[in-house]
CSV table of C-alpha atoms in Angstrom, one decimal:
chain,number,residue,atom,x,y,z
A,1,MET,CA,37.6,-10.5,8.1
A,2,GLY,CA,38.8,-9.5,4.6
A,3,SER,CA,37.1,-8.0,1.6
A,4,THR,CA,33.4,-7.3,1.1
A,5,GLY,CA,33.3,-10.4,-1.1
A,6,THR,CA,34.6,-12.5,1.9
A,7,VAL,CA,32.0,-10.9,4.2
A,8,LEU,CA,29.2,-11.8,1.7
A,9,ARG,CA,30.3,-15.4,1.6
A,10,GLU,CA,30.3,-15.5,5.4
A,11,LEU,CA,26.8,-14.0,5.4
A,12,ARG,CA,25.5,-16.6,3.0
A,13,GLY,CA,26.4,-19.2,5.7
A,14,ALA,CA,24.6,-17.2,8.4
A,15,GLN,CA,21.1,-17.2,6.9
A,16,LYS,CA,17.9,-18.2,8.7
A,17,THR,CA,15.9,-21.1,7.3
A,18,ALA,CA,13.9,-20.4,4.2
A,19,LYS,CA,10.9,-22.4,5.5
A,20,GLY,CA,7.8,-20.2,5.8
A,21,VAL,CA,9.4,-17.4,3.8
A,22,SER,CA,7.8,-15.9,0.7
A,23,LEU,CA,9.6,-15.7,-2.6
A,24,TYR,CA,10.1,-11.9,-2.2
A,25,SER,CA,11.8,-12.2,1.1
A,26,ARG,CA,13.9,-15.2,0.0
A,27,TYR,CA,15.1,-13.9,-3.4
A,28,VAL,CA,14.8,-10.1,-3.0
A,29,ASN,CA,14.8,-8.8,0.5
A,30,ARG,CA,17.3,-11.2,2.1
A,31,PRO,CA,19.9,-10.9,-0.7
A,32,ALA,CA,19.5,-7.1,-0.6
A,33,GLY,CA,19.9,-7.2,3.2
A,34,ARG,CA,23.0,-9.4,2.8
A,35,VAL,CA,24.6,-6.7,0.7
A,36,LEU,CA,23.6,-4.0,3.2
A,37,ALA,CA,24.9,-6.1,6.1
A,38,ALA,CA,28.3,-6.5,4.3
A,39,VAL,CA,28.5,-2.7,3.7
A,40,SER,CA,27.4,-2.0,7.3
A,41,PHE,CA,30.1,-4.4,8.6
A,42,ARG,CA,32.8,-2.7,6.5
A,43,MET,CA,31.6,0.7,7.9
A,44,GLY,CA,31.8,-0.6,11.5
A,45,LEU,CA,28.1,-0.3,12.2
A,46,THR,CA,26.5,-2.4,15.0
A,47,PRO,CA,23.3,-4.4,14.4
A,48,ASN,CA,21.4,-1.9,16.6
A,49,GLN,CA,22.6,1.0,14.5
A,50,VAL,CA,21.5,-0.8,11.3
A,51,THR,CA,18.1,-1.3,12.9
A,52,LEU,CA,17.9,2.5,13.5
A,53,VAL,CA,18.9,3.1,9.9
A,54,SER,CA,16.0,0.9,8.9
A,55,ALA,CA,13.7,2.9,11.1
A,56,LEU,CA,14.9,6.2,9.5
A,57,PHE,CA,14.1,5.1,6.0
A,58,THR,CA,10.8,3.6,7.0
A,59,PHE,CA,9.5,6.3,9.2
A,60,GLY,CA,10.7,9.0,6.9
A,61,SER,CA,8.8,7.4,4.0
A,62,LEU,CA,5.6,7.1,6.1
A,63,ALA,CA,5.8,10.7,7.2
A,64,ALA,CA,5.9,11.7,3.6
A,65,VAL,CA,2.7,9.7,2.9
A,66,ALA,CA,1.0,11.4,5.8
A,67,LEU,CA,2.2,15.0,5.1
A,68,ALA,CA,2.7,15.3,1.4
A,69,GLY,CA,0.0,15.4,-1.3
A,70,PRO,CA,-0.3,12.1,-3.2
A,71,SER,CA,1.4,11.9,-6.6
A,72,TRP,CA,3.2,9.4,-8.8
A,73,ALA,CA,6.6,10.9,-7.8
A,74,LEU,CA,5.7,10.6,-4.1
A,75,GLY,CA,4.6,7.1,-4.6
A,76,ALA,CA,7.9,6.1,-6.2
A,77,LEU,CA,9.9,7.7,-3.4
A,78,VAL,CA,7.8,6.2,-0.7
A,79,TRP,CA,8.1,2.7,-2.2
A,80,ALA,CA,11.9,3.0,-2.6
A,81,GLY,CA,12.2,4.2,1.0
A,82,LEU,CA,10.1,1.4,2.4
A,83,VAL,CA,11.9,-1.2,0.3
A,84,VAL,CA,15.3,0.1,1.5
A,85,GLY,CA,14.1,0.2,5.1
A,86,PHE,CA,12.8,-3.4,4.8
A,87,ALA,CA,16.2,-4.5,3.4
A,88,PHE,CA,18.0,-2.9,6.4
A,89,ASP,CA,15.5,-4.7,8.6
A,90,SER,CA,16.9,-7.9,7.2
A,91,ALA,CA,20.5,-6.7,7.4
A,92,ASP,CA,20.5,-6.1,11.1
A,93,GLY,CA,19.8,-9.7,12.0
A,94,GLN,CA,22.3,-11.0,9.4
A,95,LEU,CA,25.0,-8.6,10.8
A,96,ALA,CA,24.2,-9.8,14.3
A,97,ARG,CA,24.7,-13.5,13.3
A,98,LEU,CA,27.9,-12.6,11.4
A,99,THR,CA,29.5,-10.7,14.3
A,100,GLY,CA,28.0,-12.6,17.2
A,101,ARG,CA,26.9,-9.2,18.6
A,102,GLY,CA,23.2,-10.0,18.8
A,103,GLY,CA,21.4,-10.1,22.1
A,104,PRO,CA,18.0,-9.5,23.9
A,105,ASP,CA,18.4,-5.7,23.5
A,106,GLY,CA,18.8,-6.0,19.7
A,107,GLU,CA,15.9,-8.4,19.4
A,108,TRP,CA,13.8,-6.1,21.5
A,109,LEU,CA,14.7,-3.0,19.4
A,110,ASP,CA,14.0,-4.9,16.2
A,111,HIS,CA,10.5,-5.9,17.4
A,112,VAL,CA,9.8,-2.4,18.6
A,113,VAL,CA,10.6,-0.9,15.2
A,114,ASP,CA,8.6,-3.6,13.5
A,115,CYS,CA,5.6,-2.9,15.7
A,116,ALA,CA,5.9,0.9,15.1
A,117,LYS,CA,6.2,0.3,11.4
A,118,MET,CA,3.1,-1.9,11.4
A,119,ILE,CA,1.1,0.8,13.2
A,120,LEU,CA,2.4,3.8,11.4
A,121,VAL,CA,2.0,2.5,7.8
A,122,HIS,CA,-1.8,2.3,8.2
A,123,THR,CA,-2.0,5.5,10.3
A,124,ALA,CA,-0.1,7.3,7.5
A,125,VAL,CA,-2.7,6.0,5.0
A,126,LEU,CA,-5.5,7.1,7.2
A,127,ILE,CA,-4.1,10.7,7.6
A,128,SER,CA,-3.5,10.8,3.8
A,129,LEU,CA,-7.0,9.8,3.1
A,130,TYR,CA,-8.3,12.4,5.5
A,131,ARG,CA,-6.2,15.3,4.2
A,132,SER,CA,-6.5,14.6,0.5
A,133,ASP,CA,-9.1,13.6,-2.1
A,134,LEU,CA,-8.0,10.0,-2.0
A,135,TYR,CA,-11.4,8.9,-0.8
A,136,ARG,CA,-13.5,11.2,-3.0
A,137,VAL,CA,-16.1,9.2,-5.0
A,138,GLY,CA,-17.2,11.4,-7.9
A,139,GLU,CA,-18.1,14.8,-6.4
A,140,GLN,CA,-18.8,13.3,-3.0
A,141,ARG,CA,-16.4,12.3,-0.2
A,142,SER,CA,-17.2,8.9,1.2
A,143,GLU,CA,-16.0,8.9,4.8
A,144,ALA,CA,-16.6,5.2,5.0
A,145,TRP,CA,-13.2,4.8,3.3
A,146,LEU,CA,-11.6,6.0,6.5
A,147,LEU,CA,-12.6,2.8,8.1
A,148,LEU,CA,-10.4,0.8,5.7
A,149,PRO,CA,-7.0,1.7,7.2
A,150,LEU,CA,-8.4,1.2,10.7
A,151,GLY,CA,-9.6,-2.3,9.8
A,152,PHE,CA,-6.2,-3.1,8.1
A,153,LEU,CA,-4.4,-1.9,11.2
A,154,PHE,CA,-6.5,-4.2,13.4
A,155,VAL,CA,-5.7,-7.1,11.1
A,156,ALA,CA,-2.0,-6.2,11.1
A,157,ALA,CA,-1.8,-5.7,14.8
A,158,LEU,CA,-3.5,-9.0,15.6
A,159,THR,CA,-1.3,-10.9,13.2
A,160,PHE,CA,1.8,-9.4,14.6
A,161,CYS,CA,0.9,-10.0,18.3
A,162,ALA,CA,-0.5,-13.5,17.7
A,163,GLY,CA,2.5,-14.5,15.6
A,164,LEU,CA,4.9,-13.2,18.2
A,165,LEU,CA,3.1,-15.0,21.0
A,166,ARG,CA,3.1,-18.2,18.9
A,167,GLU,CA,6.8,-18.0,18.5
A,168,GLN,CA,7.6,-17.3,22.1
A,169,LEU,CA,5.2,-19.9,23.5
A,170,GLY,CA,6.6,-22.4,21.1
A,171,LYS,CA,10.1,-21.7,22.3
A,172,ALA,CA,9.1,-21.9,25.9
A,173,ALA,CA,7.5,-25.3,25.3
A,174,GLU,CA,10.6,-26.5,23.6
A,175,ARG,CA,12.8,-25.4,26.4
A,176,ALA,CA,10.6,-27.2,28.9
A,177,ASP,CA,10.5,-30.3,26.8
A,178,PRO,CA,13.1,-30.5,24.0
A,179,GLY,CA,11.2,-33.5,22.6
A,180,THR,CA,8.4,-31.1,21.4
A,181,ALA,CA,10.7,-29.2,19.1
A,182,ALA,CA,9.4,-29.3,15.5
A,183,SER,CA,11.7,-30.4,12.7
A,184,ALA,CA,12.5,-27.8,10.1
A,185,GLY,CA,11.0,-29.9,7.3
A,186,PRO,CA,11.5,-29.2,3.6
A,187,VAL,CA,11.2,-25.8,2.0
A,188,SER,CA,7.9,-25.6,0.0
A,189,ARG,CA,8.0,-23.5,-3.2
A,190,VAL,CA,4.2,-23.6,-3.4
A,191,ARG,CA,4.0,-22.2,0.1
A,192,ALA,CA,6.6,-19.5,-0.7
A,193,VAL,CA,4.5,-18.4,-3.7
A,194,ALA,CA,1.2,-18.6,-1.6
A,195,LEU,CA,2.8,-16.3,1.0
A,196,LEU,CA,3.6,-13.5,-1.5
A,197,PRO,CA,0.4,-11.5,-0.9
A,198,ALA,CA,1.1,-11.4,2.8
A,199,ASP,CA,4.7,-10.3,2.4
A,200,TYR,CA,5.5,-6.7,3.5
A,201,GLY,CA,7.7,-6.2,0.5
A,202,VAL,CA,4.7,-7.0,-1.8
A,203,PHE,CA,2.5,-4.7,0.3
A,204,CYS,CA,4.9,-1.8,-0.3
A,205,LEU,CA,4.1,-2.0,-4.1
A,206,VAL,CA,0.7,-0.5,-3.5
A,207,PHE,CA,2.3,2.9,-2.8
A,208,LEU,CA,3.4,3.1,-6.4
A,209,LEU,CA,-0.3,3.8,-7.2
A,210,LEU,CA,-0.4,6.9,-5.1
A,211,GLY,CA,-0.7,9.0,-8.3
A,212,GLU,CA,-4.1,7.5,-9.1
A,213,PRO,CA,-6.4,7.6,-6.0
A,214,ALA,CA,-8.9,5.0,-7.3
A,215,ALA,CA,-6.2,2.5,-8.2
A,216,PHE,CA,-4.5,3.0,-4.8
A,217,LEU,CA,-7.7,2.5,-2.9
A,218,ALA,CA,-8.6,-0.6,-4.9
A,219,GLY,CA,-5.1,-2.1,-4.4
A,220,TYR,CA,-5.0,-1.2,-0.7
A,221,ALA,CA,-8.5,-2.6,-0.1
A,222,ALA,CA,-7.6,-5.8,-2.0
A,223,LEU,CA,-4.6,-6.3,0.2
A,224,ALA,CA,-6.6,-5.7,3.3
A,225,VAL,CA,-9.0,-8.5,2.4
A,226,VAL,CA,-6.1,-10.8,1.5
A,227,HIS,CA,-4.4,-10.1,4.8
A,228,ALA,CA,-7.6,-10.7,6.7
A,229,LEU,CA,-8.0,-14.1,5.1
A,230,PHE,CA,-4.4,-14.9,5.9
A,231,LEU,CA,-5.0,-13.9,9.5
A,232,VAL,CA,-7.9,-16.4,9.8
A,233,ALA,CA,-5.7,-19.1,8.4
A,234,PHE,CA,-2.7,-18.2,10.6
A,235,LEU,CA,-4.8,-18.1,13.8
A,236,ALA,CA,-6.2,-21.6,13.1
A,237,LYS,CA,-2.8,-22.9,12.2
A,238,TRP,CA,-1.0,-21.5,15.3
A,239,PHE,CA,-3.8,-22.7,17.6
A,240,ARG,CA,-3.5,-26.2,16.3
A,241,GLU,CA,0.3,-26.1,16.6
A,242,LEU,CA,0.2,-24.9,20.2
A,243,ARG,CA,-2.5,-27.5,21.1
A,244,ALA,CA,-0.3,-30.2,19.6
A,245,LEU,CA,2.6,-29.0,21.7
A,246,ARG,CA,0.5,-29.3,24.9
A,247,ALA,CA,-0.7,-32.8,23.8
A,248,GLY,CA,2.9,-33.8,23.1
A,249,ARG,CA,4.1,-33.2,26.7
């Protein structure tokens, strides 16, 4: 394969469907991942190595949240690290499709890193709250705030596990009866906008508020509520879809 420009053109033809993808992932994260995938290809990196680079940026940023004192500078650095890690998370799959070097091991590694990221991001916030004055209300510390990242972690873990099970059970049903395969359908711009609050890239923006504890807590709490509402909607949707697959057999 020739120049980086040629690689980018090849990558544009190796994209997953945009259905069910928020505007951030479609217009920011995937294009950024495409550039990183092209650079990684030129450097001779494998998809699994790109996954590990993603983990390095993400876990390093979360360690900083947990161990360093909150500040505006820290917030900017953490946000940048998480965004780059998220872009590399998109790049590994794009590189795998480009090179044909994807496999069960790569998919497994990608899911392990995603699961670890989901757990550690809220654990890092919990540690930061405990170690700092982020949960001080006036002159008093309100330890009830420590329940917030635990609740957010519960919502995130349930969404991740239920979504993964929905995907795998759906694939199993389609393999058993190809007639149950759902059509891709049109890409909905309204749905892409509606999914923005649940997008990890949008969630990362809250760390820009680390310099102002009250603003960070308010933003983080608002996102927790939004993600909880999305979880309820997703669970109902996935249950209906799986029941329809059973009825279609």
